[in-house]
Coordinates of C-alpha atoms in Angstrom, one line a residue:
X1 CA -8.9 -8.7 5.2
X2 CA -9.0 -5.3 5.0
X3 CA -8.5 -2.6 7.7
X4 CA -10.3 1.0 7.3
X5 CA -8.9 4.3 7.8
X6 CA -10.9 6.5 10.0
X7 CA -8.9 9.5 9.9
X8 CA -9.7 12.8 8.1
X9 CA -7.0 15.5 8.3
X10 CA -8.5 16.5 4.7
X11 CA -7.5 19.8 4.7
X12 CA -4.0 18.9 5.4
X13 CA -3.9 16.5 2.6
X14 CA -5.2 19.6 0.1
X15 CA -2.1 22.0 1.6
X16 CA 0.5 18.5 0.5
X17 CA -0.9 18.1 -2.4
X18 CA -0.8 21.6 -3.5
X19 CA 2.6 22.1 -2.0
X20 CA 3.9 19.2 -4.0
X21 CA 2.5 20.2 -7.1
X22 CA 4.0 23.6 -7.8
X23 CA 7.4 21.6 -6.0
X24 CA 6.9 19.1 -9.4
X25 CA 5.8 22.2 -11.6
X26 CA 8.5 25.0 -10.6
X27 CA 11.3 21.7 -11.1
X28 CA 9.5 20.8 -14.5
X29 CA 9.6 17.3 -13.2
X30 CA 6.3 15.3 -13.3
X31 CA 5.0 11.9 -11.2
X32 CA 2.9 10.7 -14.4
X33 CA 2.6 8.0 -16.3
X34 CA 3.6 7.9 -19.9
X35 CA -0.5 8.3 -22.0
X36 CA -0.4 7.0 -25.3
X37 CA -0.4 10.2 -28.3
X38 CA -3.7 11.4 -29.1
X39 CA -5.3 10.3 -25.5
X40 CA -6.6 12.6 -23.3
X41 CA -5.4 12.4 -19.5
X42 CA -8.2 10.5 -17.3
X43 CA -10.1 12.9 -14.5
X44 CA -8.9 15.1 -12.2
X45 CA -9.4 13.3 -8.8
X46 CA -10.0 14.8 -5.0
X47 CA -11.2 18.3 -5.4
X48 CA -11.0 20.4 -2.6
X49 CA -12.3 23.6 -1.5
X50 CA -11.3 26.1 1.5
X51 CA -13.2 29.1 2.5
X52 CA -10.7 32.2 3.1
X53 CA -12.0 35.0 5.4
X54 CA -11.8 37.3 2.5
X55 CA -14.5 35.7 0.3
X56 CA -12.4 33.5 -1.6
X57 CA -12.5 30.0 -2.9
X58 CA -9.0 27.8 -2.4
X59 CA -9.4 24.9 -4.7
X60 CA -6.8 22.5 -5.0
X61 CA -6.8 18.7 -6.7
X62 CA -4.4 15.6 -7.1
X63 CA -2.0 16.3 -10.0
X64 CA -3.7 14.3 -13.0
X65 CA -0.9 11.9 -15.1
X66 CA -0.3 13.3 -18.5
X67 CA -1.8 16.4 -17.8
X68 CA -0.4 20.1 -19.0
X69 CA -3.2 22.4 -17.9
X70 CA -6.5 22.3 -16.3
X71 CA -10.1 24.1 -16.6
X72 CA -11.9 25.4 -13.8
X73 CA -15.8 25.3 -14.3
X74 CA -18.2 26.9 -11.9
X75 CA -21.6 27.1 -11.0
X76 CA -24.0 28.3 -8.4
X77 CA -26.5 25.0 -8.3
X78 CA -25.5 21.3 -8.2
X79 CA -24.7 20.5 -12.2
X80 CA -25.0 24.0 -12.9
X81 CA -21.6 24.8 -13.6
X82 CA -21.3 27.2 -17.2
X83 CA -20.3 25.3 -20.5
X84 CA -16.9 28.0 -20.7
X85 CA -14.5 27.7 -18.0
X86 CA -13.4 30.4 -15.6
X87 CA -9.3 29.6 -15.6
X88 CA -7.2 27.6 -17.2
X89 CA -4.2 27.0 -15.1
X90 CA -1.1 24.5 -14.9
X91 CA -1.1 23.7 -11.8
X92 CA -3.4 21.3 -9.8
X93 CA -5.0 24.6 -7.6
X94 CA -7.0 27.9 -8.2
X95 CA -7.8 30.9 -5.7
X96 CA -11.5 32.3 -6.8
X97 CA -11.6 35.6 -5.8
X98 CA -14.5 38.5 -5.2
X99 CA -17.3 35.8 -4.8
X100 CA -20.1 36.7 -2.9
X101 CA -20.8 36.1 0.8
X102 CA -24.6 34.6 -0.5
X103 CA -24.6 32.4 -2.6
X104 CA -22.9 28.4 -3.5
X105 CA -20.1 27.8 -5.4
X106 CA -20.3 24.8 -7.4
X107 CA -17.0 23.3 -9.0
X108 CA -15.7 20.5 -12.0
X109 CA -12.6 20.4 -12.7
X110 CA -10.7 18.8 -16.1
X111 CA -7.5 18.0 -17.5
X112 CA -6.3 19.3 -20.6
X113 CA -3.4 17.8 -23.4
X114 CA -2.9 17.6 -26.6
X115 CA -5.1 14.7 -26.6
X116 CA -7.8 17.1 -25.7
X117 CA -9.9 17.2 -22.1
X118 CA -10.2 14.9 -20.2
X119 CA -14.1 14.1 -18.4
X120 CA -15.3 16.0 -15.3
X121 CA -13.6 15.7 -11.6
X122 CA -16.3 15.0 -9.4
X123 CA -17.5 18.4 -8.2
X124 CA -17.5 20.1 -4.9
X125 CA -19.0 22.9 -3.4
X126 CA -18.9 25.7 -1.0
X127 CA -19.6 29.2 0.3
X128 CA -17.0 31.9 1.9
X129 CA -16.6 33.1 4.6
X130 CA -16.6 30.6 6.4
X131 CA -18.0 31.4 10.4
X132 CA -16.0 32.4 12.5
X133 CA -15.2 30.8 15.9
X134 CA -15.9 31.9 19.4
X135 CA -16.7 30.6 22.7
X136 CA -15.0 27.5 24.7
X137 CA -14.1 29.4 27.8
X138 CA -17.3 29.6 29.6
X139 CA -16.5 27.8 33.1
X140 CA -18.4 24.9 34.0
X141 CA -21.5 24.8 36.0
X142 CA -21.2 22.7 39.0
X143 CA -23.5 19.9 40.1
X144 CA -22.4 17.9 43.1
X145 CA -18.9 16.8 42.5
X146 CA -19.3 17.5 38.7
X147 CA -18.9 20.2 36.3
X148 CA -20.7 20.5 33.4
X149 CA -20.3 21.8 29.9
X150 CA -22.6 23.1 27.4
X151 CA -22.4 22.3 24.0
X152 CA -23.8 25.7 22.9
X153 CA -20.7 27.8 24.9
X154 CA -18.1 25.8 23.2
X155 CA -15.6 27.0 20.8
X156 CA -16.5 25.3 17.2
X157 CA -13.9 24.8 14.7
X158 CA -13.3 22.7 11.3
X159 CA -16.2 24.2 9.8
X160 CA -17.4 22.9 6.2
X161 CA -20.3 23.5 3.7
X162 CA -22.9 21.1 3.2
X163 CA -25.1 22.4 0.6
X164 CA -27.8 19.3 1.1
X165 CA -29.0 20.9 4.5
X166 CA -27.7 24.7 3.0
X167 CA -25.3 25.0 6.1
X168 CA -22.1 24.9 7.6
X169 CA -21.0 22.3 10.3
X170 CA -20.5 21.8 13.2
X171 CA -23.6 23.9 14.4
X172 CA -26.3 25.2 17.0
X173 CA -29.6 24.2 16.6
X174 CA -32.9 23.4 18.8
X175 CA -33.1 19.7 20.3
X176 CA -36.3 18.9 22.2
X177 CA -34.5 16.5 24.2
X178 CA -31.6 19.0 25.0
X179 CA -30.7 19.5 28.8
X180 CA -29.1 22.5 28.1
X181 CA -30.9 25.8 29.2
X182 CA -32.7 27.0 26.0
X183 CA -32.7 23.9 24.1
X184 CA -29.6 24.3 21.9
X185 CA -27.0 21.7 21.0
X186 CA -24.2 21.4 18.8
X187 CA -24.8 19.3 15.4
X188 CA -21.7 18.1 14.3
X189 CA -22.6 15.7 11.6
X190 CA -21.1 16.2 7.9
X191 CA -18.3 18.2 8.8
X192 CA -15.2 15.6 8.5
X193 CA -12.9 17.8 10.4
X194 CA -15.9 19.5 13.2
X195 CA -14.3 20.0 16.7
X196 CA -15.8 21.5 19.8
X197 CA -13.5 22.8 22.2
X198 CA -14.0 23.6 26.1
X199 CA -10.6 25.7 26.9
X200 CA -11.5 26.4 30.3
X201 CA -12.2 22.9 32.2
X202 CA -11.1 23.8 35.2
X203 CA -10.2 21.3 38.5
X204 CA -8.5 21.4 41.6
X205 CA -5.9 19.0 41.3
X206 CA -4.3 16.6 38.9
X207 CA -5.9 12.7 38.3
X208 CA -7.8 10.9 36.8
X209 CA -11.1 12.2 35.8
X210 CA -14.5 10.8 34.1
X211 CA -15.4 12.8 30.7
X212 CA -19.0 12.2 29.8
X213 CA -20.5 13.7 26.9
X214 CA -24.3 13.6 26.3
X215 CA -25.0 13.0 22.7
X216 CA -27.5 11.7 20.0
X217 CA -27.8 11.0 16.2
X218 CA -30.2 8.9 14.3
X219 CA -28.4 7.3 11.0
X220 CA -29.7 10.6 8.5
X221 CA -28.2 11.2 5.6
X222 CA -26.2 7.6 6.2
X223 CA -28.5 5.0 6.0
X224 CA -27.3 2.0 8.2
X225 CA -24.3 3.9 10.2
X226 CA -24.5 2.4 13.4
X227 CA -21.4 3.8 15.1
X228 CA -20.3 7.2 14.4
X229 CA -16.4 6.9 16.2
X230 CA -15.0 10.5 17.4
X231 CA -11.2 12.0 18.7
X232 CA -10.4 13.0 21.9
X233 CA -7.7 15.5 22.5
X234 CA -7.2 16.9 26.0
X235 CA -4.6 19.5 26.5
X236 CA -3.2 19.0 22.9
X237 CA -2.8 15.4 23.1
X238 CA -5.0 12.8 21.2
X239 CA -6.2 10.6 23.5
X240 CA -8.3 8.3 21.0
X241 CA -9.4 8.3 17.4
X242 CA -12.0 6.1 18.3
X243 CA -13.9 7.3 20.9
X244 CA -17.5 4.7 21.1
X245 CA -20.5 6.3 19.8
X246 CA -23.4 4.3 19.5
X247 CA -26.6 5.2 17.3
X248 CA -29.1 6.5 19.7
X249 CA -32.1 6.0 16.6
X250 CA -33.0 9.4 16.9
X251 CA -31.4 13.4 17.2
X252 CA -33.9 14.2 20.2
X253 CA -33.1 11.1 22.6
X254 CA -29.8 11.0 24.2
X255 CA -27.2 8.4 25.9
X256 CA -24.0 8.8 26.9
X257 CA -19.8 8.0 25.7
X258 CA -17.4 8.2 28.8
X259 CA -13.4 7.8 28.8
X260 CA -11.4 8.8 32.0
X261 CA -8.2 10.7 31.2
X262 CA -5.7 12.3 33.2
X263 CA -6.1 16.4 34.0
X264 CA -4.0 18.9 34.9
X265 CA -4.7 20.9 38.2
X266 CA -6.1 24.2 36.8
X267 CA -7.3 24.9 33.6
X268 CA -7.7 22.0 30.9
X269 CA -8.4 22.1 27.2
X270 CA -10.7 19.2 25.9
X271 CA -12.1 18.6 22.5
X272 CA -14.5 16.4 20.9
X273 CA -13.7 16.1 16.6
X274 CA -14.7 14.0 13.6
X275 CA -12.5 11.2 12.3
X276 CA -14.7 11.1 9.2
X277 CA -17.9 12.5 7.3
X278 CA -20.4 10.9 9.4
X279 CA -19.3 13.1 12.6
X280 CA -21.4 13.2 15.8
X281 CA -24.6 14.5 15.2
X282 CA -25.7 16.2 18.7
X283 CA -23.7 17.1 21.6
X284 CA -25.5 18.4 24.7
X285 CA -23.5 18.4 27.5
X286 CA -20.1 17.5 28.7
X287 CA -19.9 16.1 32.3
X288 CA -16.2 16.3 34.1
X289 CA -16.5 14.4 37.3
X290 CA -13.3 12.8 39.4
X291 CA -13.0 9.2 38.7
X292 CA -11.5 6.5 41.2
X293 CA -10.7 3.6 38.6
X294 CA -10.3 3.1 34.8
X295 CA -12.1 2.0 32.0
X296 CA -9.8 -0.2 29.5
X297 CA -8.0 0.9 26.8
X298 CA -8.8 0.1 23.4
X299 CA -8.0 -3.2 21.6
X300 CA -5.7 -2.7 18.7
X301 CA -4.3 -4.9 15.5
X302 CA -7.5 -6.1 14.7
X303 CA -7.1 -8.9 12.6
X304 CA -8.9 -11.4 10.3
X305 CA -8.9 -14.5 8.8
X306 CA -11.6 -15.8 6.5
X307 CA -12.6 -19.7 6.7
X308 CA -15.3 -21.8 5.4
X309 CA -18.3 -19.8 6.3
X310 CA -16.5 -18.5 9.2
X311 CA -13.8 -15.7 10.5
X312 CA -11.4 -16.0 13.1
X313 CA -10.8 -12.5 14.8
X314 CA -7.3 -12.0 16.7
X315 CA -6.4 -8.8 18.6
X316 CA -3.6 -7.4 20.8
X317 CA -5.4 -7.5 24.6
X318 CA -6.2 -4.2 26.0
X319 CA -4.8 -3.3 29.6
X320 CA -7.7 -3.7 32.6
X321 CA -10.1 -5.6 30.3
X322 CA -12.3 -8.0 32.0
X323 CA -14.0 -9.1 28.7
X324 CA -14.2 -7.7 24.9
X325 CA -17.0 -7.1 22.6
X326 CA -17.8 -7.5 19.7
X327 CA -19.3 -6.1 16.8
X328 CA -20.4 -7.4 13.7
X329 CA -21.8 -5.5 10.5
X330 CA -22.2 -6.5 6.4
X331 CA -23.9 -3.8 4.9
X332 CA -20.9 -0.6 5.0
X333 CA -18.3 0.8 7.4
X334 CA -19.7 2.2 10.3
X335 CA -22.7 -0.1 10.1
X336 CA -22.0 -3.0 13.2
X337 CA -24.9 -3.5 15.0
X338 CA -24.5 -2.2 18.8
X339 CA -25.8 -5.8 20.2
X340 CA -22.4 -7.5 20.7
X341 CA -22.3 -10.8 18.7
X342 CA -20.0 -12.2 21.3
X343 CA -18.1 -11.5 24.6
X344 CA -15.1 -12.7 25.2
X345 CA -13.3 -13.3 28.5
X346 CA -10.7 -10.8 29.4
X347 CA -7.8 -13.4 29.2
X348 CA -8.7 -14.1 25.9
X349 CA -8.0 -12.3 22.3
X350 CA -9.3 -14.3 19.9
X351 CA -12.9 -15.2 18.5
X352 CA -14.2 -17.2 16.3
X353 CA -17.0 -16.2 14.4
X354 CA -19.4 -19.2 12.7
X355 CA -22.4 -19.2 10.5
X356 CA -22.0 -16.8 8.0
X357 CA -22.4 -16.6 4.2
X358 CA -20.0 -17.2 1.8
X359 CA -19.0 -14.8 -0.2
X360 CA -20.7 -12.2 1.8
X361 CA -18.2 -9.2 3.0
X362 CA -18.6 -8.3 6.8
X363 CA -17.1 -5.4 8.6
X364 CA -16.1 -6.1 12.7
X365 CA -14.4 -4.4 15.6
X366 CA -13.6 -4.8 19.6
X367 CA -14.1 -3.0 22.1
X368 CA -12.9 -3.7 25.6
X369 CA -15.0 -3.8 28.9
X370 CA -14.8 -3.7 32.7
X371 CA -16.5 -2.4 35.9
X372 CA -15.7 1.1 35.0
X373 CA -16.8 1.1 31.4
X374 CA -16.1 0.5 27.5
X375 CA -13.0 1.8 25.9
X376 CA -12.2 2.8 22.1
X377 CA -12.9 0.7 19.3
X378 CA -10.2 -1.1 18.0
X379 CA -9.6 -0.2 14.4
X380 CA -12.1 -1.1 12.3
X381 CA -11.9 -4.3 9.4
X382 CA -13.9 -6.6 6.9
X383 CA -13.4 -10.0 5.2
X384 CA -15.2 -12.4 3.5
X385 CA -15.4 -16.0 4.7
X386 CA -15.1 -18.9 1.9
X387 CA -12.3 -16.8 0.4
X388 CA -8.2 -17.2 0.4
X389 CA -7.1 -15.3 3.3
X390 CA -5.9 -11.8 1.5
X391 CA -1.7 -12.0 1.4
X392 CA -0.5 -8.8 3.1
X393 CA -1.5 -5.3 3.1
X394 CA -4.1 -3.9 0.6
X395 CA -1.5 -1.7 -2.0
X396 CA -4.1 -0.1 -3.6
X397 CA -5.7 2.1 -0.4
X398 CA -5.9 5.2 -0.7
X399 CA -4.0 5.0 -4.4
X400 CA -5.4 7.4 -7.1
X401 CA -7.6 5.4 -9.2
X402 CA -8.5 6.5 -12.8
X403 CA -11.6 5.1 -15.1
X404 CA -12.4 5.6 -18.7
X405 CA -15.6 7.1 -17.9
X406 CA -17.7 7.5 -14.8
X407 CA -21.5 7.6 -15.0
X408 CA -21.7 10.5 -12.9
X409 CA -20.1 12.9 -10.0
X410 CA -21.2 10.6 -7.4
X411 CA -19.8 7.4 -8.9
X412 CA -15.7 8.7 -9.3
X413 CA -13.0 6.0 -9.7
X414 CA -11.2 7.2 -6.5
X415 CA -14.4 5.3 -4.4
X416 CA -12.5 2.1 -4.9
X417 CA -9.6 2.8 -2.9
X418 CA -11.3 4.7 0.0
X419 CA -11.5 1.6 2.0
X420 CA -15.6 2.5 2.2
X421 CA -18.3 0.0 0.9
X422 CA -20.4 3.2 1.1
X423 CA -19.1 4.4 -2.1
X424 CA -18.8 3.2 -5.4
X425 CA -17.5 3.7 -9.1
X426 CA -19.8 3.0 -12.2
X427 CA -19.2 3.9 -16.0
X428 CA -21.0 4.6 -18.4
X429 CA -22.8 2.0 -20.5
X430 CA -21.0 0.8 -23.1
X431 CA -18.1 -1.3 -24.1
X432 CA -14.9 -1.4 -23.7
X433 CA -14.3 0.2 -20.0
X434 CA -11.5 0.2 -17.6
X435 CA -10.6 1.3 -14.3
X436 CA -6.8 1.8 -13.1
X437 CA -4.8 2.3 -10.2
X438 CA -1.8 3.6 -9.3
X439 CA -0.2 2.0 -6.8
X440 CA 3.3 4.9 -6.7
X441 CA 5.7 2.2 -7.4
X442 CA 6.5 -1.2 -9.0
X443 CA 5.4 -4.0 -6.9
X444 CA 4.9 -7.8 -7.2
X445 CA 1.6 -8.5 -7.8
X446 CA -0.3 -12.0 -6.3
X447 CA -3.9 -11.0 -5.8
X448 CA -6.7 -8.7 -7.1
X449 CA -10.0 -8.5 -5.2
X450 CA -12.8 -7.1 -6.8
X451 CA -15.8 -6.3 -5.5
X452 CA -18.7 -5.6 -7.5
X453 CA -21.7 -4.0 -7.6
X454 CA -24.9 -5.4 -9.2
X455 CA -23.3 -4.1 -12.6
X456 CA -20.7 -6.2 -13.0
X457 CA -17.9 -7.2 -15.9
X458 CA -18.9 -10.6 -17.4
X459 CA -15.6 -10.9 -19.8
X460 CA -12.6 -8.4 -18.8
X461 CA -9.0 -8.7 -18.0
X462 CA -6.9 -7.8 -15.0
X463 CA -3.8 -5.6 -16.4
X464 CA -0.4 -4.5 -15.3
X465 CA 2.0 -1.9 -16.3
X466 CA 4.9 -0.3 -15.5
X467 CA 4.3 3.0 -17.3
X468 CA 0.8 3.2 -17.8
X469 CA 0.7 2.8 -21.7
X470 CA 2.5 -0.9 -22.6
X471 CA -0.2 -3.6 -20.5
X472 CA 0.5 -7.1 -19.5
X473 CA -2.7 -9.2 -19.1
X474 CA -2.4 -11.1 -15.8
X475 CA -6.1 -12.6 -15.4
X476 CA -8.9 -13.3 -17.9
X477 CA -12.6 -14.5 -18.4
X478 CA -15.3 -14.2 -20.5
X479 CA -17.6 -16.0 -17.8
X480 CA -17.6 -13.6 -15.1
X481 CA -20.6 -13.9 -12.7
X482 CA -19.7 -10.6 -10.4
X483 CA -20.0 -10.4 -6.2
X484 CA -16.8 -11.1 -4.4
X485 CA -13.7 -12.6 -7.1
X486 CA -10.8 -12.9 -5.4
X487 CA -8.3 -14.1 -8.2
X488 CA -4.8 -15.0 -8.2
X489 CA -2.5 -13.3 -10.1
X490 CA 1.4 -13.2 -11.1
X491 CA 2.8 -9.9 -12.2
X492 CA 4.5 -6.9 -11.1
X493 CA 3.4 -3.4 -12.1
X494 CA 2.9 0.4 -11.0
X495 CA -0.4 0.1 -12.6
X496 CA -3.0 -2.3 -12.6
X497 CA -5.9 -2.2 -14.2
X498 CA -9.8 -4.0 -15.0
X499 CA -10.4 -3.7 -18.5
X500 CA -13.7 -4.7 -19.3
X501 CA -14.8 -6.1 -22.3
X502 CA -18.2 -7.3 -22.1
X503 CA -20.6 -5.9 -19.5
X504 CA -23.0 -8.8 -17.2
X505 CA -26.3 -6.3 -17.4
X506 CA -27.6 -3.5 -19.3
X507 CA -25.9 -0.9 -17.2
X508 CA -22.0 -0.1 -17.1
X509 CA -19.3 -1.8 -14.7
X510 CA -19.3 -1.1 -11.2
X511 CA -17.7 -1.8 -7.9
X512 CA -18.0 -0.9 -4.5
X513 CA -13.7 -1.1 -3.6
X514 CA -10.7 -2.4 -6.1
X515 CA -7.9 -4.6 -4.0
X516 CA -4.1 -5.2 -5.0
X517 CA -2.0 -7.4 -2.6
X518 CA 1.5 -8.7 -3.1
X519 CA 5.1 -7.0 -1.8

């Protein structure tokens, strides 16, 4: 059982990694693992870029183990970047200065010792300057009891560059099924830290009110994302992470996500943001309107336990629910189908789910309901029935993963931590391989879950290791037949590793997430 981060705060994570590195540099002290001599360090991992105002580049990246200087390649088209780099640094972070304000900025990144360079981060990209906000204090137009607030007036923020569609997000563009006078909505998909901000939401005393936001997205550039969960902060406060936003199947037909909160009397500040990449695609309106009663809050510790072609689903109730839903997907994150597979009664927080395939992952979360409306999600997990329940909390999310070799940027060895079955890691193909990850400390080891892709290791070896160069072999086969192995394991280790010796196809080794449990 797994459960899924849904948070971004990406940009924060680039200013603590950078802070931490020069820390570790300016102290001479270092987090990395002993390499053997003559090796060169594995890939940089996590590239980030900010836009500065002043047509600069901030790039910044995890500090790679055994590394004592990095390259800095660049390019102005996908792949394009120049065979010499641009800087060499020592540090994990580069400012590029005097860039144009036209053109992309493509980026790789290696790692350099005396074991020579290392193989290419996966790259990034960007322009500068980034736009520049404005709006969000346009007063709301009123209609009956309501007041309502265009997309188009409100103040954007989190921008980022997403050279597929050669713009920056969130942004206005033409909807035919807009209400809005003049047609123009805000687009907020791609960016994984867009907001939209109304700073002037006005009302004439303090309660309860009804915020309805008129939205739409068809799945895009995401092929079977089905939910597309968003923050809500009013007045500085995050009222949700997880906000319910249904596909609508197309960017031109609408629905609606409502939550009441409480508001000041006077002026308000509300905004809508991303919790991930997928973001909202179209907002047209948002609708404030005085509420008399409350929709539930949202289910929480969502939790699962995997049986014989069944899981058994237990939460922690949610205050006014009269029943829960839920939602079932097996194909990514963010891919539940928005027909319910069950309701539950109210007084109840547990379901049992029956009928399923064996060996088959599926992803599931609640959502509460009653007269008023549906709340949050509750976080978001997946399991796989037919398998040992998984003992404890995944140590491996979110760890830095390295690889041997990766077949190309889109396939990094950090895509088997991220908690996403959207993303994977594949090497190249040939023999031997291995993929490792650090989990920041020793730990006792019980259980490795891998889940592969349609390349999978037929004969490989599950490793530990305290320093990253002297390994322990923990697991073993030579029969492997790929999908789901969940394999038990006894071992403790910072480091643990798949070393694969003989591949199952003609292509290299690949999976979709790398698991570690134990204390």
């Amino acid at each position: 059982m797994k459960e899924i981060s849904r948070s971004a705060g990406t940009s924060l994570r680039r200013l603590l990694v950078l802070a931490a590195a020069c820390a570790l540099a300016a102290a001479g002290l270092t987090q990395a693992p002993a390499f053997a001599a003559g090796t060169p360090p594995p890939a940089p991992l996590n590239l980030g870029i900010n836009a500065n105002p002043d047509t600069s580049l901030s790039l910044s990246w995890d500090q790679t183990p055994g590394a004592t200087s990095y390259h800095v390649y660049r390019g102005t088209a996908a792949g394009g970047e120049a065979a010499a780099p641009i800087a060499t640094t020592t540090v994990p972070s580069y400012n590029d200065t005097h860039l144009s304000n036209t053109l992309d900025y493509f980026y790789v990144i290696t790692a350099i010792n005396a074991g020579g360079e290392s193989p290419k981060s996966a790259e990034d990209s960007s322009r500068t300057p980034p736009p520049i906000g404005t709006g969000g204090n346009t007063p709301g137009t009123g209609s009956g009891g309501s007041l309502v607030y265009y997309g188009k007036d409100a103040l954007l923020g989190g921008f980022d560059w997403f050279p597929t569609l050669s713009g920056w997000f969130p942004q206005l563009l033409g909807s035919s099924g807009a209400l809005t006078p003049g047609g123009q909505v805000v687009d907020m998909a791609y960016a994984a830290e867009g907001t939209m901000s109304f700073n002037d939401v006005v009302v004439p005393t303090a309660g309860l009110y009804t915020l309805d936001w008129r939205y739409a997205f068809a799945q895009g550039l995401f092929p079977g994302v089905m939910f597309r969960d968003m923050q809500l902060v009013v007045n500085g406060t995050v009222i949700t992470s997880t906000e319910h936003f249904p596909v609508t199947g197309s960017f031109d037909v609408y629905q609606h996500s409502a939550l009441q909160v409480h508001l000041n009397a006077g002026k308000n500040s509300i905004t809508l943001g991303a919790t991930n990449g997928h973001g909202v695609s179209r907002v047209d309106e948002l609708t404030v309107s005085p509420a008399t009663a409350s929709a539930p809050s949202g289910p929480s510790n969502l939790k699962a336990t995997a049986g014989n072609a069944s899981v058994t689903l237990n939460w922690t109730a949610a205050s006014g629910a009269t029943s829960y839903g839920v939602y079932r997907g097996s194909t990514i994150s963010d891919g539940e189908a928005t027909t319910q597979v069950a309701t539950v009664a109210g007084t109840s927080t547990t379901f049992t789910d029956t009928g399923l395939k064996n060996g088959t992952t599926y992803f599931y979360f609640v959502a509460a309901n009653n007269a008023t409306g549906v709340s949050p999600d509750s976080n978001e997990i997946y399991t796989s029935p037919g398998e040992a329940s998984f003992n404890g909390t995944n140590l491996a999310l979110n760890a830095d993963a390295y690889a041997s070799s990766v077949e190309g940027n889109g396939t990094p060895a950090s895509a088997v931590t991220d908690g996403s079955f959207n993303s994977r890691w594949s090497s190249v193909a040939a023999d031997p391989q291995w993929l490792m990850v650090d989990l920041g400390a020793v730990h006792t080891i019980n259980q490795v879950v891998l889940y592969w892709e349609n390349a999978y290791g037929k004969a490989f070896q599950i490793q530990t290791s305290n320093d990253g160069t002297t390994w322990t072999t923990v697991y073993s086969t030579t029969t492997g037949t790929g999908g789901t192995q969940n394999l038990a394991v006894t071992g403790t280790g910072r480091y643990v590793r798949m070393y694969g010796t003989q591949r199952g196809t003609g292509y290299g080794y690949s999976l979709w997430e790398f698991q570690v449990y134990g204390s």
